[in-house]
Amino acid sequence: MEKKELHSNARFSCWTPLNNRAENMQLFEERINLVLHWFDLWTDRQRKRMMHSVLTRCTKAQLRYCRDLLTETLPTTQADFTAVLPRFLSLYIMSFLSPLDLCSAAQVSWHWRVLSEQDCLWAGRCIRQGWFLPYTPGEKEFGAWKKHFISCISTLDRLTPHEIAQHFWTLSQPYNGEEEEEEERLKERLIRQMIRTKIHEEKRVALRTRKAWSTSTRLGESGGRATTLGTTFKTSGPPNWSLSTSSDLSLEENVAHSSSSEDAVSNFPSRASGPLSKYVFRPAPRQRSNIHRNPANCLLLVSNKIPAYELVLSGAKADVIVVLYDYRGTLSALLSQVEEAVSGRTFKRLGLLAPGGTEEIHLFHNICLSDRTILIPAHRDFWEKLSIPVVPAEQGGGIDIFSPCAASTSGVALMQKLAALTGLNVWAPMGFATGSFQNILSDWSDGSIGAIGLSDPQPGGPALHYICEPVLIGWCRQAQWIEEALAEMKNCLEFRLQQVGLQARGRALGHSLWERVCLEDLRLSEDLSLALTEGLTVLSKQAETSPFEFLAAFLTKWSDEKETRDENLLSNVPLMSGLPQTQLDWRGVVARELQLSEVLYISRLSAIVKSYQEPLTAALNSNRAILSLADMLVILSPVAKILDLNREFKAALDARLQQWGAEQCVGDVCLKLCTHLRVYTNYLNNYTTALSAIDKCRDTKPAFRAFLKRTDRTLATHMLSLQELLLCPVWRIQEYTTLLQALTLHTHVSHPDHTQVSGALSTLQRYTKFIQKLKRNCERDRLLEETQQMIQGCPSLSEGNRQLIIRQDADLLHSPNDHIPESLRTYEHVADVSLFLFTDVLMLTWRQKKHTPFTVVHRSTHTFFASLALATLTVRKIVHSRYVKHAFILDGSSRSWVCATERGQEMDHFLSVLSSAMQTTLTST
C-alpha cells in the first residue's frame, strides 16, 4: 500500500528513480506523454520557442541526429543555385552556356534574366566576332552588349579573320596595307603633333597669366569651370579652350578637332544633349607655332618596386623626364600618368626600369611582360600607345629595357616582338656583368644575331643617357645594400614621407621657378643650357674679377670643343657600324666573365675561412674558446665544403680557358658542378639555423661579440659582415643562371657544347625556384611574427600554412536606419579599423593613432576584435549611393560590417585580392 502511494506521488514530481530501471522508463514514458499533451495545447509561437530551447541544449551528435531526421522527412530535391551560390559563381557557371541557352535561361525568372543579360557574359562573345559597341555604355545601362549581339547576329554582321586583321591589326596576322596608307598615317601624325604643340603652347600662356599655386580659374585657364545656359560642369582638358558653336569652326579646325578627339578632348563631355548639343570646344585663336619641334632627349619610367629608386631619381639628367609609377597600379593608370608628364612632347628614347630578369619584366604586382604575354590585347594596346611620343626609328627612336633580356632566348624573342609591335629599336643588357643590378653596366644589344647589336661602345651606354655615370655605377653596385638599409625606414614612414616629399618639392619648385628663375620667359636649347650650366659651375669655383668676360671666353672655348667632339664622333661611327659580329667571340666573353666572377666569389668564401674559422679554431685549440665546437660546425662548416667544391670548378674552368677556341666546351664543367648542388642544399637548409646561432652567441657571449666587432667590415672581409658573406652563395646561384642563359643564347644548336650547357641551365633554373620557395617561406614566417606582435589580443596565427596576403586601412561605418534601401542610407564614421587578409581568414582590428607631443610623428596600435573565415564570407560593394564613396559590406555568418577606404583604387585592389583568396579557399575545400 505504501509503495503504490509512493508511485502515485512521484508521477507528477521532479523525482526520478535512478536505481530502478523499469520504474525509470515507465516514469519517462508518462512524462513524455504529458509534455506532448501540453505541446498539442500550445500555440505555434510557443511550440517554436520550446523547440529552440530544446535544440540549444543538445550536443553536436544530437543535432546531427535531428538534421538526418529532418532530411528523411523533408528531403531537398531541387534548389536554385543562383539563390544559394554567390553572384560571381553563378555568372561563372552561366559563362559556359551558349547564346541560345542564355536566352532560354532569361525566361526562367526575373532573377535569372538579370544574371543572363550581364555585360560580362556577352562582351567577350561580341569582341571575339569583331563586333564592338559604337559607344560606351552608361553606368546604369543594362544589357547593351546582349542587344548588340542580337542585332549583329540578326543582320549577319560578322567579319572574317582577314577582315578583322584589316580593321584591328594584330601580331598574329600583320596588316598588309601599310605602304598604301603611309601618306594618310603621316598626315594624321602631323595633325596630332600640331594639336599637341598647341596644347603645350596654351599651357605656357596660361601659366604666365595665373599665380603659381592657383587651383580654381575660369574657362580660359586650366582646370576651370564653364557656366553656359544655366549649366555648370568641370573641364579637365588643356588650357585656353573656348566655347563656341560648331558653325563657327573653320574647315581646318574641324579636321583637327575630329582627328584629335581621342587625344585632345577625350576628357570633355562626349554625349551632350538638349541645348548643349550644339556647343563644342575649340582652341582660342592665336599665332601658329612650328609643329616640328626638337624632341626631348629621353623619357624614363621607374617602378617604385626598384630598390633605392630615390637614388636613381636624384641622378637623372636634366633633359630626362622621369615618371615614377606605383607598382600596385594598372596599365591604364600608367598611360594616364605618362600622358600627363609628356604634355604633347616627343622623345628620342624611352627607358623602362622595373623589376625583372632575363625572361620577363614585372611591370606591376600581377602583370608581367614576357614572350608569352606580349600577345595579350591589353599589353599590345599599352605598348602601341606608349610608343606614340617616341620619334621613329629612322630618327634614332628606340626603347631601352634595363633588365638583361638580351641574355636569354625568350628575352630576345620578347625584344623582337616588341620591336615589331612598336616599330622601334629595343635594347637591353646582355647580362655579362654579375652582381646586384650590375647587368645594366654590361654591353647592350638589340637582340639581332646577324649584326653587331651593340648600341654604344661604352658598357652601359644606353643607361648613361638617362642617369649620371657616378650615380648609376654606385646604384648598380650598392642597390641591394641600400634597399636593406632603408627597408625599415620605408615601412615606418612610407605614407608620411611621400606626402611630405610632394609638398616640399612643390613649394621649392614653385618658389624657384616663379620668383627666382622666371622659367616661363626662358626658351633655351639643350646645348645652350648645358654650356651655361658648365660655365656657371666653373665660375663659382674661381674668384674672377670680371665674370662676364670669363663666361664669354668659356662659351667660345666650349663651342670649339663641341665641334671637335662632333667631328670625331662622326668619323668613328662608320667604323663601329661596319664591324661584323662574327669577329666578336661572345661565348668567350661569357666564359671569361664566369671565370672573373668566380675568382671574386671564391675570395669572399675564403675570407670567411681565414677571417672567422681559422681564428676561432685557433682560440678553441688554445683553451681560450670564443665559440664552442658545436656552434662553429653549425655556422662555418658548410662554407668550407662549398669552398672546396668551387675551387675544383674554377680549376677546371681555368684549364678550358687556357686552350680556348671556337669549339671549346665549358658545359660539362658546369654540369659537373650541378651534380654536386646537394652541398648548396645542405647549406640553404642550415642557413636560417646559422643566422640564429650567430645572433644567440653574439647576445650571450661577450668574447664573440668583441670578435665580430673587430673582424666585420674590414679589408680582409671585403668590407662585409659575417651575415652578408654568408649570403653570397644565394646570390651566386642567380649569377650562374644569368651567365648560362647568355652562354646558351650565343651557342649554336649544332655546337657540341649546346646540349650540356642547356642541361646545366635547366638544373640551375629549377634550383633557383627552390631558393625562391625558401625565401617565401621565411618571409611568410617573418610577417606572421610581426603581425602577431603588432595586434593586441591576437589569437595564435601560426596554424597550418597560413600567410599574410595584404593589409588595408579602412573606416568602419554605421547606418542609423537599416530598413531603408542602401542607395538612400546615410552612414556615420564609427572607428578606424585595419583589415588583415590571410589565406584562410580575414581579421578586423581597431586602429588607434597616438601622436607624440611637440612633433608630427604618430604611431598606430591595433586591437583584435573580430575574424571571419573566408569560406563563410561574402563581400559586396555599395553602388549608386550619393552619401558614401568607396564603401563595401563584409557579411559574416552572424553579423556584417560596412567599411570604406580613402581612395577608390585602394578599395578595388583590396576587393580583387580578397575575391581571389575567397575563390582559392572554395577551390581547396
PDB file of N, CA and C in Angstrom, residues 287 298 315 381 390 514 545 573 666-667 748 759 843 884 908:
ATOM      1  N   GLN A 287      48.545  82.761 -82.498  1.00  0.00           N
ATOM      2  CA  GLN A 287      49.560  82.634 -83.540  1.00  0.00           C
ATOM      3  C   GLN A 287      49.991  81.182 -83.679  1.00  0.00           C
ATOM      4  N   CYS A 298      65.098  62.012 -73.466  1.00  0.00           N
ATOM      5  CA  CYS A 298      64.671  60.698 -73.001  1.00  0.00           C
ATOM      6  C   CYS A 298      63.473  60.817 -72.066  1.00  0.00           C
ATOM      7  N   GLY A 315      69.854  61.030 -59.567  1.00  0.00           N
ATOM      8  CA  GLY A 315      70.896  61.051 -60.590  1.00  0.00           C
ATOM      9  C   GLY A 315      70.385  61.226 -61.997  1.00  0.00           C
ATOM     10  N   ASP A 381      47.949  46.916 -76.816  1.00  0.00           N
ATOM     11  CA  ASP A 381      47.408  48.273 -76.863  1.00  0.00           C
ATOM     12  C   ASP A 381      48.232  49.220 -76.002  1.00  0.00           C
ATOM     13  N   VAL A 390      57.466  58.665 -78.928  1.00  0.00           N
ATOM     14  CA  VAL A 390      58.843  58.382 -79.335  1.00  0.00           C
ATOM     15  C   VAL A 390      58.966  58.607 -80.839  1.00  0.00           C
ATOM     16  N   TRP A 514      59.084  80.532 -60.207  1.00  0.00           N
ATOM     17  CA  TRP A 514      58.252  81.699 -60.420  1.00  0.00           C
ATOM     18  C   TRP A 514      58.833  82.980 -59.831  1.00  0.00           C
ATOM     19  N   THR A 545      87.408  88.491 -61.251  1.00  0.00           N
ATOM     20  CA  THR A 545      87.042  89.902 -61.078  1.00  0.00           C
ATOM     21  C   THR A 545      86.093  90.373 -62.174  1.00  0.00           C
ATOM     22  N   VAL A 573      81.814  56.730 -86.333  1.00  0.00           N
ATOM     23  CA  VAL A 573      80.579  55.952 -86.455  1.00  0.00           C
ATOM     24  C   VAL A 573      80.646  54.903 -87.560  1.00  0.00           C
ATOM     25  N   VAL A 666      82.544  24.293 -72.226  1.00  0.00           N
ATOM     26  CA  VAL A 666      82.549  24.504 -70.775  1.00  0.00           C
ATOM     27  C   VAL A 666      81.282  23.966 -70.136  1.00  0.00           C
ATOM     28  N   GLY A 667      80.367  23.435 -70.948  1.00  0.00           N
ATOM     29  CA  GLY A 667      79.110  22.933 -70.414  1.00  0.00           C
ATOM     30  C   GLY A 667      79.292  21.733 -69.511  1.00  0.00           C
ATOM     31  N   HIS A 748      75.377  27.927 -80.709  1.00  0.00           N
ATOM     32  CA  HIS A 748      74.513  27.407 -81.765  1.00  0.00           C
ATOM     33  C   HIS A 748      74.049  26.000 -81.421  1.00  0.00           C
ATOM     34  N   GLY A 759      71.449  21.623 -70.401  1.00  0.00           N
ATOM     35  CA  GLY A 759      71.135  20.786 -69.247  1.00  0.00           C
ATOM     36  C   GLY A 759      71.521  21.440 -67.932  1.00  0.00           C
ATOM     37  N   MET A 843      40.874  39.200 -40.736  1.00  0.00           N
ATOM     38  CA  MET A 843      40.888  39.676 -39.360  1.00  0.00           C
ATOM     39  C   MET A 843      40.649  41.187 -39.332  1.00  0.00           C
ATOM     40  N   VAL A 884      27.868  57.955 -49.653  1.00  0.00           N
ATOM     41  CA  VAL A 884      29.095  57.290 -49.233  1.00  0.00           C
ATOM     42  C   VAL A 884      29.860  56.881 -50.486  1.00  0.00           C
ATOM     43  N   ASP A 908      39.340  48.879 -54.851  1.00  0.00           N
ATOM     44  CA  ASP A 908      39.330  47.921 -55.952  1.00  0.00           C
ATOM     45  C   ASP A 908      40.450  46.904 -55.808  1.00  0.00           C
TER      46      ASP A 908
END
